mmCIF file of C-alpha atoms and ligand atoms in Angstrom:
data_model
loop_
_atom_site.group_PDB
_atom_site.id
_atom_site.type_symbol
_atom_site.label_atom_id
_atom_site.label_comp_id
_atom_site.label_asym_id
_atom_site.label_seq_id
_atom_site.Cartn_x
_atom_site.Cartn_y
_atom_site.Cartn_z
ATOM 1 C CA MET H 1 7.062 -14.431 11.373
ATOM 2 C CA ARG H 2 7.178 -15.613 14.971
ATOM 3 C CA ALA H 3 10.626 -14.073 15.349
ATOM 4 C CA ASN H 4 9.244 -10.728 14.141
ATOM 5 C CA TRP H 5 6.277 -10.841 16.554
ATOM 6 C CA ARG H 6 6.236 -8.009 19.108
ATOM 7 C CA GLU H 7 3.873 -8.072 22.048
ATOM 8 C CA GLY H 8 3.633 -6.027 25.238
ATOM 9 C CA LEU H 9 2.425 -2.774 26.747
ATOM 10 C CA ARG H 10 3.136 0.743 25.533
ATOM 11 C CA ARG H 11 4.540 3.121 28.120
ATOM 12 C CA ASP H 12 0.991 4.339 28.874
ATOM 13 C CA GLY H 13 -0.215 0.774 29.433
ATOM 14 C CA THR H 14 -1.917 0.225 26.045
ATOM 15 C CA PRO H 15 -1.422 -3.374 24.908
ATOM 16 C CA PHE H 16 0.035 -4.197 21.487
ATOM 17 C CA ALA H 17 0.719 -7.314 19.415
ATOM 18 C CA PHE H 18 1.982 -7.103 15.853
ATOM 19 C CA THR H 19 4.615 -8.319 13.397
ATOM 20 C CA CYS H 20 7.437 -5.873 12.768
ATOM 21 C CA PRO H 21 8.312 -5.711 9.065
ATOM 22 C CA SER H 22 11.968 -6.486 9.729
ATOM 23 C CA PRO H 23 13.882 -6.880 12.962
ATOM 24 C CA ARG H 24 16.720 -4.566 11.976
ATOM 25 C CA ARG H 25 15.393 -1.575 10.059
ATOM 26 C CA TYR H 26 11.616 -1.559 10.484
ATOM 27 C CA GLN H 27 10.796 -2.079 14.137
ATOM 28 C CA HIS H 28 7.513 -0.156 14.313
ATOM 29 C CA GLN H 29 4.062 -1.163 13.084
ATOM 30 C CA TRP H 30 3.151 -0.161 9.535
ATOM 31 C CA SER H 31 -0.427 -0.053 8.305
ATOM 32 C CA TRP H 32 -0.390 -1.940 5.024
ATOM 33 C CA ASP H 33 2.384 -4.274 6.199
ATOM 34 C CA SER H 34 0.114 -5.350 9.061
ATOM 35 C CA CYS H 35 -2.695 -6.039 6.600
ATOM 36 C CA PHE H 36 -0.375 -8.217 4.512
ATOM 37 C CA HIS H 37 0.924 -9.947 7.641
ATOM 38 C CA ALA H 38 -2.671 -10.698 8.605
ATOM 39 C CA VAL H 39 -3.236 -12.404 5.241
ATOM 40 C CA ALA H 40 -0.205 -14.610 5.905
ATOM 41 C CA TRP H 41 -1.142 -15.255 9.557
ATOM 42 C CA SER H 42 -4.632 -16.289 8.439
ATOM 43 C CA HIS H 43 -2.979 -19.392 6.949
ATOM 44 C CA LEU H 44 -1.063 -20.203 10.133
ATOM 45 C CA GLU H 45 -2.494 -18.709 13.291
ATOM 46 C CA PRO H 46 -5.561 -16.560 12.499
ATOM 47 C CA GLU H 47 -5.697 -15.414 16.120
ATOM 48 C CA ARG H 48 -2.469 -13.478 15.524
ATOM 49 C CA ALA H 49 -3.980 -11.900 12.404
ATOM 50 C CA ARG H 50 -6.865 -10.583 14.480
ATOM 51 C CA ALA H 51 -4.574 -9.359 17.282
ATOM 52 C CA GLU H 52 -2.380 -7.507 14.759
ATOM 53 C CA LEU H 53 -5.329 -5.795 13.052
ATOM 54 C CA ARG H 54 -6.850 -4.780 16.385
ATOM 55 C CA THR H 55 -3.481 -3.342 17.431
ATOM 56 C CA LEU H 56 -3.382 -1.228 14.268
ATOM 57 C CA VAL H 57 -6.836 0.199 14.974
ATOM 58 C CA ARG H 58 -5.829 0.869 18.584
ATOM 59 C CA ALA H 59 -2.941 2.978 17.289
ATOM 60 C CA GLY H 60 -5.516 5.272 15.690
ATOM 61 C CA ARG H 61 -8.239 7.479 17.113
ATOM 62 C CA ALA H 62 -11.889 7.155 18.035
ATOM 63 C CA ASP H 63 -12.812 9.344 15.041
ATOM 64 C CA GLY H 64 -11.685 6.541 12.700
ATOM 65 C CA PHE H 65 -8.165 7.736 11.855
ATOM 66 C CA VAL H 66 -5.648 4.884 11.431
ATOM 67 C CA PRO H 67 -1.957 5.863 11.160
ATOM 68 C CA HIS H 68 0.691 4.973 8.615
ATOM 69 C CA THR H 69 3.176 4.009 11.359
ATOM 70 C CA ALA H 70 2.666 3.314 15.073
ATOM 71 C CA PHE H 71 5.556 3.567 17.540
ATOM 72 C CA TRP H 72 4.650 1.037 20.212
ATOM 73 C CA GLN H 73 7.966 0.243 21.783
ATOM 74 C CA ALA H 74 10.028 3.369 21.249
ATOM 75 C CA SER H 75 9.660 6.799 19.687
ATOM 76 C CA PRO H 76 11.403 7.386 16.394
ATOM 77 C CA ARG H 77 14.945 8.412 17.242
ATOM 78 C CA TRP H 78 15.582 12.160 17.186
ATOM 79 C CA ARG H 79 17.732 11.954 14.076
ATOM 80 C CA ARG H 80 14.907 10.382 12.081
ATOM 81 C CA ALA H 81 12.192 12.490 13.697
ATOM 82 C CA PRO H 82 12.025 15.232 11.018
ATOM 83 C CA PHE H 83 11.176 12.579 8.455
ATOM 84 C CA TYR H 84 8.360 11.020 10.431
ATOM 85 C CA ALA H 85 4.955 12.431 9.657
ATOM 86 C CA THR H 86 4.012 13.163 13.251
ATOM 87 C CA ALA H 87 2.101 16.006 14.893
ATOM 88 C CA GLY H 88 5.176 17.275 16.745
ATOM 89 C CA TYR H 89 8.796 16.306 17.286
ATOM 90 C CA ARG H 90 8.540 14.416 20.543
ATOM 91 C CA GLY H 91 6.312 12.028 22.338
ATOM 92 C CA ASP H 92 4.099 11.005 19.425
ATOM 93 C CA THR H 93 2.854 7.435 19.463
ATOM 94 C CA ALA H 94 1.963 7.364 15.768
ATOM 95 C CA THR H 95 2.148 9.369 12.562
ATOM 96 C CA GLU H 96 -0.625 11.699 11.406
ATOM 97 C CA SER H 97 -0.316 10.290 7.882
ATOM 98 C CA ILE H 98 -2.141 7.319 6.380
ATOM 99 C CA GLN H 99 -1.072 4.398 4.214
ATOM 100 C CA THR H 100 -2.886 2.541 1.421
ATOM 101 C CA PRO H 101 -6.037 1.367 3.239
ATOM 102 C CA LEU H 102 -6.580 -2.400 3.333
ATOM 103 C CA LEU H 103 -8.026 -3.116 6.779
ATOM 104 C CA PRO H 104 -11.396 -4.620 5.720
ATOM 105 C CA VAL H 105 -9.642 -6.743 3.078
ATOM 106 C CA ALA H 106 -7.325 -8.117 5.767
ATOM 107 C CA TRP H 107 -10.229 -8.722 8.159
ATOM 108 C CA GLU H 108 -11.913 -10.903 5.563
ATOM 109 C CA TYR H 109 -8.837 -13.111 5.569
ATOM 110 C CA ALA H 110 -8.503 -13.077 9.354
ATOM 111 C CA GLY H 111 -12.171 -13.899 9.934
ATOM 112 C CA GLY H 112 -13.929 -13.625 13.271
ATOM 113 C CA ALA H 113 -14.476 -9.840 13.289
ATOM 114 C CA THR H 114 -16.698 -8.840 16.223
ATOM 115 C CA ALA H 115 -19.337 -6.104 16.183
ATOM 116 C CA ALA H 116 -16.770 -3.762 17.761
ATOM 117 C CA ASP H 117 -14.205 -4.596 15.034
ATOM 118 C CA LEU H 118 -16.773 -3.875 12.314
ATOM 119 C CA ALA H 119 -17.792 -0.614 13.943
ATOM 120 C CA ALA H 120 -14.127 0.441 13.931
ATOM 121 C CA LEU H 121 -13.804 -0.463 10.240
ATOM 122 C CA GLU H 122 -16.871 1.582 9.389
ATOM 123 C CA ALA H 123 -15.577 4.558 11.377
ATOM 124 C CA HIS H 124 -12.268 4.277 9.518
ATOM 125 C CA ALA H 125 -13.978 4.191 6.094
ATOM 126 C CA ARG H 126 -16.040 7.244 7.053
ATOM 127 C CA TRP H 127 -12.907 9.069 8.238
ATOM 128 C CA LEU H 128 -11.148 8.429 4.919
ATOM 129 C CA ILE H 129 -14.123 9.662 2.919
ATOM 130 C CA ARG H 130 -14.690 12.713 5.115
ATOM 131 C CA GLU H 131 -11.055 13.807 5.568
ATOM 132 C CA ARG H 132 -9.294 12.561 2.464
ATOM 133 C CA ASP H 133 -11.804 13.246 -0.289
ATOM 134 C CA PRO H 134 -12.064 17.009 0.091
ATOM 135 C CA ASP H 135 -13.498 17.562 -3.421
ATOM 136 C CA GLY H 136 -16.067 14.804 -2.930
ATOM 137 C CA ASP H 137 -15.301 13.075 -6.250
ATOM 138 C CA GLY H 138 -15.096 9.588 -4.738
ATOM 139 C CA MET H 139 -11.275 9.498 -4.802
ATOM 140 C CA LEU H 140 -8.995 9.776 -1.789
ATOM 141 C CA THR H 141 -6.045 12.184 -1.840
ATOM 142 C CA ILE H 142 -2.592 11.505 -0.458
ATOM 143 C CA LEU H 143 -0.453 14.328 0.882
ATOM 144 C CA LEU H 144 2.884 12.540 1.126
ATOM 145 C CA PRO H 145 4.261 10.144 -1.478
ATOM 146 C CA ASP H 146 4.798 7.415 1.111
ATOM 147 C CA GLU H 147 1.107 7.459 2.029
ATOM 148 C CA SER H 148 0.638 5.016 -0.855
ATOM 149 C CA GLY H 149 3.421 2.769 0.479
ATOM 150 C CA LEU H 150 5.331 3.403 -2.774
ATOM 151 C CA ASP H 151 7.687 5.957 -1.211
ATOM 152 C CA ASP H 152 10.162 6.712 -3.996
ATOM 153 C CA SER H 153 8.138 5.571 -7.011
ATOM 154 C CA PRO H 154 9.197 7.537 -10.107
ATOM 155 C CA LYS H 155 5.554 8.467 -10.613
ATOM 156 C CA TYR H 156 6.061 10.998 -7.795
ATOM 157 C CA ASP H 157 9.284 12.585 -9.121
ATOM 158 C CA ALA H 158 7.630 15.346 -11.149
ATOM 159 C CA VAL H 159 4.860 15.903 -8.588
ATOM 160 C CA TYR H 160 7.054 16.344 -5.520
ATOM 161 C CA GLY H 161 10.300 17.527 -7.154
ATOM 162 C CA ARG H 162 12.819 18.467 -4.476
ATOM 163 C CA MET H 163 10.359 17.348 -1.807
ATOM 164 C CA ALA H 164 10.287 13.760 -3.136
ATOM 165 C CA HIS H 165 10.606 11.064 -0.495
ATOM 166 C CA TRP H 166 14.254 10.359 -1.277
ATOM 167 C CA LYS H 167 15.330 14.009 -1.382
ATOM 168 C CA PRO H 168 16.337 16.192 1.611
ATOM 169 C CA GLY H 169 13.395 18.520 0.856
ATOM 170 C CA TYR H 170 11.008 15.813 2.048
ATOM 171 C CA ALA H 171 11.436 17.148 5.598
ATOM 172 C CA ARG H 172 10.027 20.489 4.372
ATOM 173 C CA LEU H 173 6.990 18.729 2.946
ATOM 174 C CA VAL H 174 6.352 17.039 6.288
ATOM 175 C CA GLN H 175 6.790 20.343 8.078
ATOM 176 C CA ARG H 176 4.261 22.025 5.770
ATOM 177 C CA CYS H 177 1.706 19.291 6.466
ATOM 178 C CA ARG H 178 2.325 19.741 10.200
ATOM 179 C CA ARG H 179 1.653 23.465 9.940
ATOM 180 C CA ALA H 180 -1.623 22.721 8.115
ATOM 181 C CA ARG H 181 -2.476 20.213 10.868
ATOM 182 C CA TRP H 182 -2.603 17.465 8.256
ATOM 183 C CA SER H 183 -5.762 18.937 6.751
ATOM 184 C CA ALA H 184 -6.220 17.625 3.200
ATOM 185 C CA ALA H 185 -8.905 20.300 2.689
ATOM 186 C CA THR H 186 -6.340 23.057 3.349
ATOM 187 C CA LEU H 187 -3.432 21.477 1.519
ATOM 188 C CA THR H 188 -5.367 20.580 -1.629
ATOM 189 C CA ARG H 189 -6.624 24.172 -1.779
ATOM 190 C CA THR H 190 -3.289 25.862 -1.253
ATOM 191 C CA THR H 191 -0.558 23.585 -2.669
ATOM 192 C CA ASP H 192 0.088 21.317 -5.663
ATOM 193 C CA GLU H 193 1.962 18.469 -3.987
ATOM 194 C CA HIS H 194 -0.862 15.967 -3.488
ATOM 195 C CA VAL H 195 -2.144 13.050 -5.512
ATOM 196 C CA GLU H 196 -5.359 11.190 -6.214
ATOM 197 C CA ASP H 197 -3.468 7.948 -6.387
ATOM 198 C CA VAL H 198 -4.599 4.943 -8.418
ATOM 199 C CA LEU H 199 -3.188 2.289 -6.086
ATOM 200 C CA VAL H 200 -4.618 3.968 -2.979
ATOM 201 C CA ASN H 201 -8.035 4.278 -4.596
ATOM 202 C CA THR H 202 -7.969 0.731 -5.915
ATOM 203 C CA ALA H 203 -7.309 -0.453 -2.359
ATOM 204 C CA HIS H 204 -10.013 1.898 -1.071
ATOM 205 C CA ALA H 205 -12.589 0.401 -3.475
ATOM 206 C CA LEU H 206 -11.506 -3.151 -2.597
ATOM 207 C CA SER H 207 -11.808 -2.277 1.097
ATOM 208 C CA LEU H 208 -15.294 -0.812 0.641
ATOM 209 C CA ARG H 209 -16.412 -3.954 -1.233
ATOM 210 C CA ALA H 210 -15.003 -6.088 1.592
ATOM 211 C CA LEU H 211 -16.742 -3.868 4.148
ATOM 212 C CA ALA H 212 -20.078 -4.390 2.356
ATOM 213 C CA ARG H 213 -19.613 -8.165 2.557
ATOM 214 C CA LEU H 214 -18.503 -8.060 6.202
ATOM 215 C CA THR H 215 -21.338 -5.827 7.406
ATOM 216 C CA GLY H 216 -24.068 -6.784 4.918
ATOM 217 C CA ASP H 217 -24.617 -3.039 4.368
ATOM 218 C CA ALA H 218 -25.026 -2.399 0.622
ATOM 219 C CA SER H 219 -24.359 1.326 0.993
ATOM 220 C CA TRP H 220 -20.630 0.471 1.137
ATOM 221 C CA ASP H 221 -21.009 -1.178 -2.287
ATOM 222 C CA ALA H 222 -22.452 2.076 -3.562
ATOM 223 C CA GLU H 223 -19.421 3.972 -2.180
ATOM 224 C CA ALA H 224 -17.085 1.475 -3.851
ATOM 225 C CA ALA H 225 -18.930 1.892 -7.147
ATOM 226 C CA ARG H 226 -18.417 5.667 -6.928
ATOM 227 C CA THR H 227 -14.655 5.230 -6.526
ATOM 228 C CA GLU H 228 -14.492 2.669 -9.333
ATOM 229 C CA ALA H 229 -16.467 4.959 -11.646
ATOM 230 C CA ALA H 230 -14.162 7.875 -10.788
ATOM 231 C CA LEU H 231 -11.099 5.751 -11.568
ATOM 232 C CA VAL H 232 -12.512 4.851 -14.986
ATOM 233 C CA ASP H 233 -13.812 8.341 -15.808
ATOM 234 C CA ARG H 234 -10.813 10.308 -14.646
ATOM 235 C CA CYS H 235 -7.739 8.076 -14.502
ATOM 236 C CA TRP H 236 -8.210 5.595 -17.367
ATOM 237 C CA ASP H 237 -6.114 6.487 -20.417
ATOM 238 C CA ALA H 238 -7.820 4.620 -23.253
ATOM 239 C CA ARG H 239 -4.950 5.303 -25.631
ATOM 240 C CA ARG H 240 -2.199 3.829 -23.445
ATOM 241 C CA GLY H 241 -4.473 1.327 -21.709
ATOM 242 C CA LEU H 242 -3.316 2.341 -18.198
ATOM 243 C CA PHE H 243 -4.678 4.170 -15.142
ATOM 244 C CA PHE H 244 -2.791 7.332 -14.200
ATOM 245 C CA ASP H 245 -2.744 9.339 -10.949
ATOM 246 C CA LEU H 246 -4.116 12.879 -10.835
ATOM 247 C CA ALA H 247 -1.792 15.395 -9.220
ATOM 248 C CA GLY H 248 -2.110 18.936 -7.909
ATOM 249 C CA ARG H 249 -4.886 21.501 -8.007
ATOM 250 C CA ASP H 250 -5.449 21.138 -11.737
ATOM 251 C CA GLU H 251 -5.458 17.329 -11.509
ATOM 252 C CA GLN H 252 -2.727 16.681 -14.058
ATOM 253 C CA ARG H 253 -2.392 13.075 -15.192
ATOM 254 C CA VAL H 254 0.963 11.565 -14.252
ATOM 255 C CA GLU H 255 1.832 9.432 -17.239
ATOM 256 C CA VAL H 256 4.409 7.043 -15.805
ATOM 257 C CA SER H 257 3.806 3.310 -16.112
ATOM 258 C CA THR H 258 4.186 1.754 -12.657
ATOM 259 C CA TRP H 259 2.421 -1.306 -11.250
ATOM 260 C CA SER H 260 -0.055 1.095 -9.655
ATOM 261 C CA ALA H 261 -1.336 1.829 -13.200
ATOM 262 C CA LEU H 262 -2.277 -1.883 -13.455
ATOM 263 C CA ALA H 263 -3.674 -2.294 -9.946
ATOM 264 C CA PRO H 264 -7.329 -1.772 -11.028
ATOM 265 C CA LEU H 265 -7.023 -5.210 -12.655
ATOM 266 C CA ALA H 266 -8.046 -6.422 -9.186
ATOM 267 C CA LEU H 267 -11.344 -4.508 -9.376
ATOM 268 C CA THR H 268 -13.713 -7.105 -10.787
ATOM 269 C CA HIS H 269 -16.526 -4.565 -11.167
ATOM 270 C CA LEU H 270 -14.559 -2.757 -13.867
ATOM 271 C CA PRO H 271 -15.444 -3.542 -17.508
ATOM 272 C CA VAL H 272 -13.815 -6.744 -18.690
ATOM 273 C CA GLU H 273 -12.381 -5.000 -21.789
ATOM 274 C CA ILE H 274 -10.410 -2.632 -19.571
ATOM 275 C CA ARG H 275 -9.074 -5.428 -17.396
ATOM 276 C CA THR H 276 -8.159 -7.500 -20.434
ATOM 277 C CA ARG H 277 -6.146 -4.617 -21.860
ATOM 278 C CA LEU H 278 -4.267 -4.161 -18.566
ATOM 279 C CA ALA H 279 -3.406 -7.851 -18.576
ATOM 280 C CA GLU H 280 -2.587 -8.377 -22.249
ATOM 281 C CA GLU H 281 -0.955 -5.075 -23.164
ATOM 282 C CA HIS H 282 1.001 -4.596 -19.951
ATOM 283 C CA LEU H 283 1.133 -7.226 -17.211
ATOM 284 C CA LEU H 284 1.798 -10.108 -19.620
ATOM 285 C CA HIS H 285 3.840 -8.077 -22.085
ATOM 286 C CA PRO H 286 7.446 -9.346 -22.097
ATOM 287 C CA ARG H 287 9.023 -5.896 -22.559
ATOM 288 C CA ARG H 288 6.805 -4.227 -19.931
ATOM 289 C CA TYR H 289 5.889 -6.243 -16.828
ATOM 290 C CA ARG H 290 6.368 -9.925 -17.591
ATOM 291 C CA ALA H 291 9.633 -10.688 -15.847
ATOM 292 C CA ARG H 292 11.079 -14.005 -14.711
ATOM 293 C CA PHE H 293 10.735 -13.262 -10.952
ATOM 294 C CA GLY H 294 7.495 -11.516 -9.968
ATOM 295 C CA VAL H 295 6.026 -8.238 -11.162
ATOM 296 C CA PRO H 296 8.388 -5.243 -11.431
ATOM 297 C CA SER H 297 7.127 -2.134 -9.644
ATOM 298 C CA VAL H 298 7.898 -0.003 -12.735
ATOM 299 C CA SER H 299 7.486 -0.982 -16.394
ATOM 300 C CA MET H 300 10.763 -2.331 -17.770
ATOM 301 C CA GLU H 301 10.230 0.067 -20.687
ATOM 302 C CA GLU H 302 10.265 3.194 -18.506
ATOM 303 C CA PRO H 303 13.543 5.187 -18.490
ATOM 304 C CA SER H 304 13.241 5.281 -14.682
ATOM 305 C CA PHE H 305 13.290 1.456 -14.399
ATOM 306 C CA ARG H 306 16.260 0.843 -12.058
ATOM 307 C CA PRO H 307 15.705 -2.338 -10.089
ATOM 308 C CA GLY H 308 19.209 -2.710 -8.627
ATOM 309 C CA PHE H 309 19.941 -2.220 -4.977
ATOM 310 C CA ASN H 310 20.130 1.193 -3.376
ATOM 311 C CA ALA H 311 18.436 2.183 -0.126
ATOM 312 C CA TYR H 312 16.781 5.092 -1.909
ATOM 313 C CA ARG H 313 15.569 3.048 -4.853
ATOM 314 C CA THR H 314 13.027 0.666 -3.508
ATOM 315 C CA TRP H 315 9.991 1.177 -5.744
ATOM 316 C CA ARG H 316 11.880 2.049 -8.928
ATOM 317 C CA GLY H 317 11.612 -1.309 -10.632
ATOM 318 C CA SER H 318 12.135 -4.032 -8.047
ATOM 319 C CA ALA H 319 9.514 -6.725 -7.577
ATOM 320 C CA TRP H 320 7.807 -6.886 -4.181
ATOM 321 C CA MET H 321 5.611 -9.769 -3.082
ATOM 322 C CA ASN H 322 2.468 -7.619 -2.932
ATOM 323 C CA THR H 323 2.771 -6.628 -6.611
ATOM 324 C CA ALA H 324 2.477 -10.285 -7.651
ATOM 325 C CA TRP H 325 -0.131 -11.126 -4.999
ATOM 326 C CA LEU H 326 -2.595 -8.430 -6.053
ATOM 327 C CA LEU H 327 -2.210 -8.929 -9.795
ATOM 328 C CA VAL H 328 -2.277 -12.745 -9.727
ATOM 329 C CA GLY H 329 -5.726 -12.366 -8.191
ATOM 330 C CA GLY H 330 -6.743 -9.984 -10.975
ATOM 331 C CA LEU H 331 -5.613 -12.452 -13.633
ATOM 332 C CA ARG H 332 -7.547 -15.295 -11.997
ATOM 333 C CA ALA H 333 -10.693 -13.162 -11.970
ATOM 334 C CA LEU H 334 -10.280 -12.875 -15.753
ATOM 335 C CA GLY H 335 -10.014 -16.670 -16.027
ATOM 336 C CA ALA H 336 -6.338 -16.455 -17.080
ATOM 337 C CA HIS H 337 -5.269 -19.261 -14.753
ATOM 338 C CA ASP H 338 -2.216 -20.486 -16.685
ATOM 339 C CA GLU H 339 -0.786 -16.985 -16.799
ATOM 340 C CA ALA H 340 -1.615 -16.470 -13.107
ATOM 341 C CA ASP H 341 0.128 -19.745 -12.217
ATOM 342 C CA ALA H 342 3.254 -18.744 -14.120
ATOM 343 C CA LEU H 343 3.350 -15.306 -12.540
ATOM 344 C CA ALA H 344 2.852 -16.682 -9.016
ATOM 345 C CA GLN H 345 5.512 -19.318 -9.597
ATOM 346 C CA GLY H 346 8.011 -16.673 -10.695
ATOM 347 C CA ALA H 347 7.447 -14.723 -7.457
ATOM 348 C CA LEU H 348 7.747 -17.923 -5.406
ATOM 349 C CA ASP H 349 10.994 -18.774 -7.219
ATOM 350 C CA ALA H 350 12.422 -15.456 -6.010
ATOM 351 C CA VAL H 351 11.646 -16.480 -2.403
ATOM 352 C CA GLN H 352 13.150 -19.903 -3.016
ATOM 353 C CA ARG H 353 16.303 -18.329 -4.362
ATOM 354 C CA SER H 354 16.734 -15.407 -1.952
ATOM 355 C CA GLY H 355 14.485 -15.899 1.083
ATOM 356 C CA PHE H 356 11.917 -13.487 2.501
ATOM 357 C CA ARG H 357 13.424 -10.234 1.302
ATOM 358 C CA GLU H 358 12.048 -6.721 1.120
ATOM 359 C CA TYR H 359 12.233 -6.772 -2.693
ATOM 360 C CA TYR H 360 13.785 -8.694 -5.554
ATOM 361 C CA HIS H 361 15.455 -8.026 -8.874
ATOM 362 C CA PRO H 362 12.705 -9.037 -11.309
ATOM 363 C CA ARG H 363 15.195 -10.424 -13.841
ATOM 364 C CA THR H 364 17.634 -12.296 -11.593
ATOM 365 C CA GLY H 365 15.608 -13.047 -8.458
ATOM 366 C CA ALA H 366 18.404 -11.532 -6.336
ATOM 367 C CA GLY H 367 17.085 -10.378 -2.951
ATOM 368 C CA HIS H 368 17.549 -6.762 -1.878
ATOM 369 C CA GLY H 369 16.838 -4.603 1.152
ATOM 370 C CA GLU H 370 15.816 -6.174 4.432
ATOM 371 C CA GLN H 371 16.040 -9.857 5.318
ATOM 372 C CA ARG H 372 13.248 -11.714 7.143
ATOM 373 C CA PHE H 373 10.868 -9.155 5.680
ATOM 374 C CA GLY H 374 7.286 -9.555 6.878
ATOM 375 C CA PHE H 375 5.148 -9.022 3.852
ATOM 376 C CA ALA H 376 7.201 -11.299 1.619
ATOM 377 C CA THR H 377 5.256 -13.978 3.525
ATOM 378 C CA LEU H 378 2.331 -13.085 1.249
ATOM 379 C CA ALA H 379 4.000 -15.917 -0.661
ATOM 380 C CA LEU H 380 1.851 -18.131 1.586
ATOM 381 C CA ASP H 381 -1.218 -16.794 -0.211
ATOM 382 C CA LEU H 382 0.319 -17.419 -3.634
ATOM 383 C CA PRO H 383 -0.417 -19.127 -5.990
ATOM 384 C CA ALA H 384 -4.081 -18.376 -5.220
ATOM 385 C CA GLY H 385 -3.307 -14.669 -5.046
ATOM 386 C CA PHE H 386 -5.562 -11.949 -3.733
ATOM 387 C CA CYS H 387 -9.189 -12.958 -4.076
ATOM 388 C CA PRO H 388 -11.271 -9.898 -5.105
ATOM 389 C CA SER H 389 -14.614 -11.424 -4.093
ATOM 390 C CA GLY H 390 -13.394 -12.353 -0.616
ATOM 391 C CA PRO H 391 -11.120 -15.219 0.421
ATOM 392 C CA ARG H 392 -12.335 -18.600 -0.825
ATOM 393 C CA VAL H 393 -12.098 -20.223 2.575
ATOM 394 C CA ALA H 394 -14.546 -18.621 4.968
ATOM 395 C CA ARG H 395 -12.505 -18.256 8.146
ATOM 396 C CA THR H 396 -14.150 -18.177 11.546
ATOM 397 C CA ALA H 397 -12.862 -17.300 14.977
HETATM 398 C C1 GLC X 1 9.184 0.978 3.218
HETATM 399 C C2 GLC X 1 8.182 0.656 2.111
HETATM 400 C C3 GLC X 1 6.747 0.697 2.619
HETATM 401 C C4 GLC X 1 6.614 -0.186 3.848
HETATM 402 C C5 GLC X 1 7.657 0.159 4.909
HETATM 403 C C6 GLC X 1 7.686 -0.816 6.059
HETATM 404 O O1 GLC X 1 9.053 2.314 3.608
HETATM 405 O O2 GLC X 1 8.349 1.523 1.027
HETATM 406 O O3 GLC X 1 5.848 0.285 1.619
HETATM 407 O O4 GLC X 1 5.335 -0.059 4.370
HETATM 408 O O5 GLC X 1 8.953 0.170 4.343
HETATM 409 O O6 GLC X 1 7.955 -2.120 5.602
#
């Protein structure tokens, strides 16, 4: 993690300090990666966690927008530029897109948030609600598939078609968002390629709960409850026992079983019967998600389950450290400690076998993608796993 640390001044003099996800391929700052890095840093050097989270906020705007990717040291190279979700083609310091929001969750781990940090978190939560919930139903909308962090997940194949993240048409999707000035209100009214995403909204609810604890303002709990209720009312499929995304103007359910469909296991305010079904019928089911090394990103029963290596197949079955981290916490909240221990151990075995890799084959533990990958260090927070009611150790500055 120290080797991946980047610190300095942007060309305009703005200071930055963050962990790059990997020294070779991912040299910029990514939103949810930084939140995961902060969880890991909170075990080692919490001061770096705070510096990284403040850098992420600084990459955003005073109105509360926080970008998916921030280019601190260099602009994206011209060849890649069409694929970066920026306002224009040159000179941008960050994308106009978002990524699964986890800032308040990460701040709880980092500890020591000042009044200014909390004000920024509140502005960010308000921005998300104002700009990304155009129909006011309590659920955020994503415009690009990678806004969830699950770029090429098969759950987006039918929604985005030729504009999927791993297809050449993705550049057209970015261009269309640019023309609409990244307005979710416009794009949800005029197009069908947008998603009320279960993982994004699970993270949003977790963040709002964390924000309520950090600020002591119960109105954030009420916002979280609205999102949780919307997830249950609109995304819960009682027959299959999974949560499905809603896509397009007519809010079609996307019935593909990916780890996102299990993510609400981490929402402890959801009815225990629902969480038990997610755990027993899916997460712990040997033909679905219970693999030897971590939690596969797609159910092993899905035809699209293809965990092997390929640069364009990253979220199509492989196990990432955050899949195990989030769901181990959900299992613990249900009191299933033996199962949580086993699951955490499997993910740790993958690290033991292959190092800190971008993702792993859930059956063999083989490491794929980048080496020295930042958020694999979430392993430091296993076997405890994500703690839905706030980290057990109260951290102070
Ligand atoms: C890949 C992943 C995404 C991550 C980024 C940086 O695009 O799909 O989740 O944030 O790399 O590590």
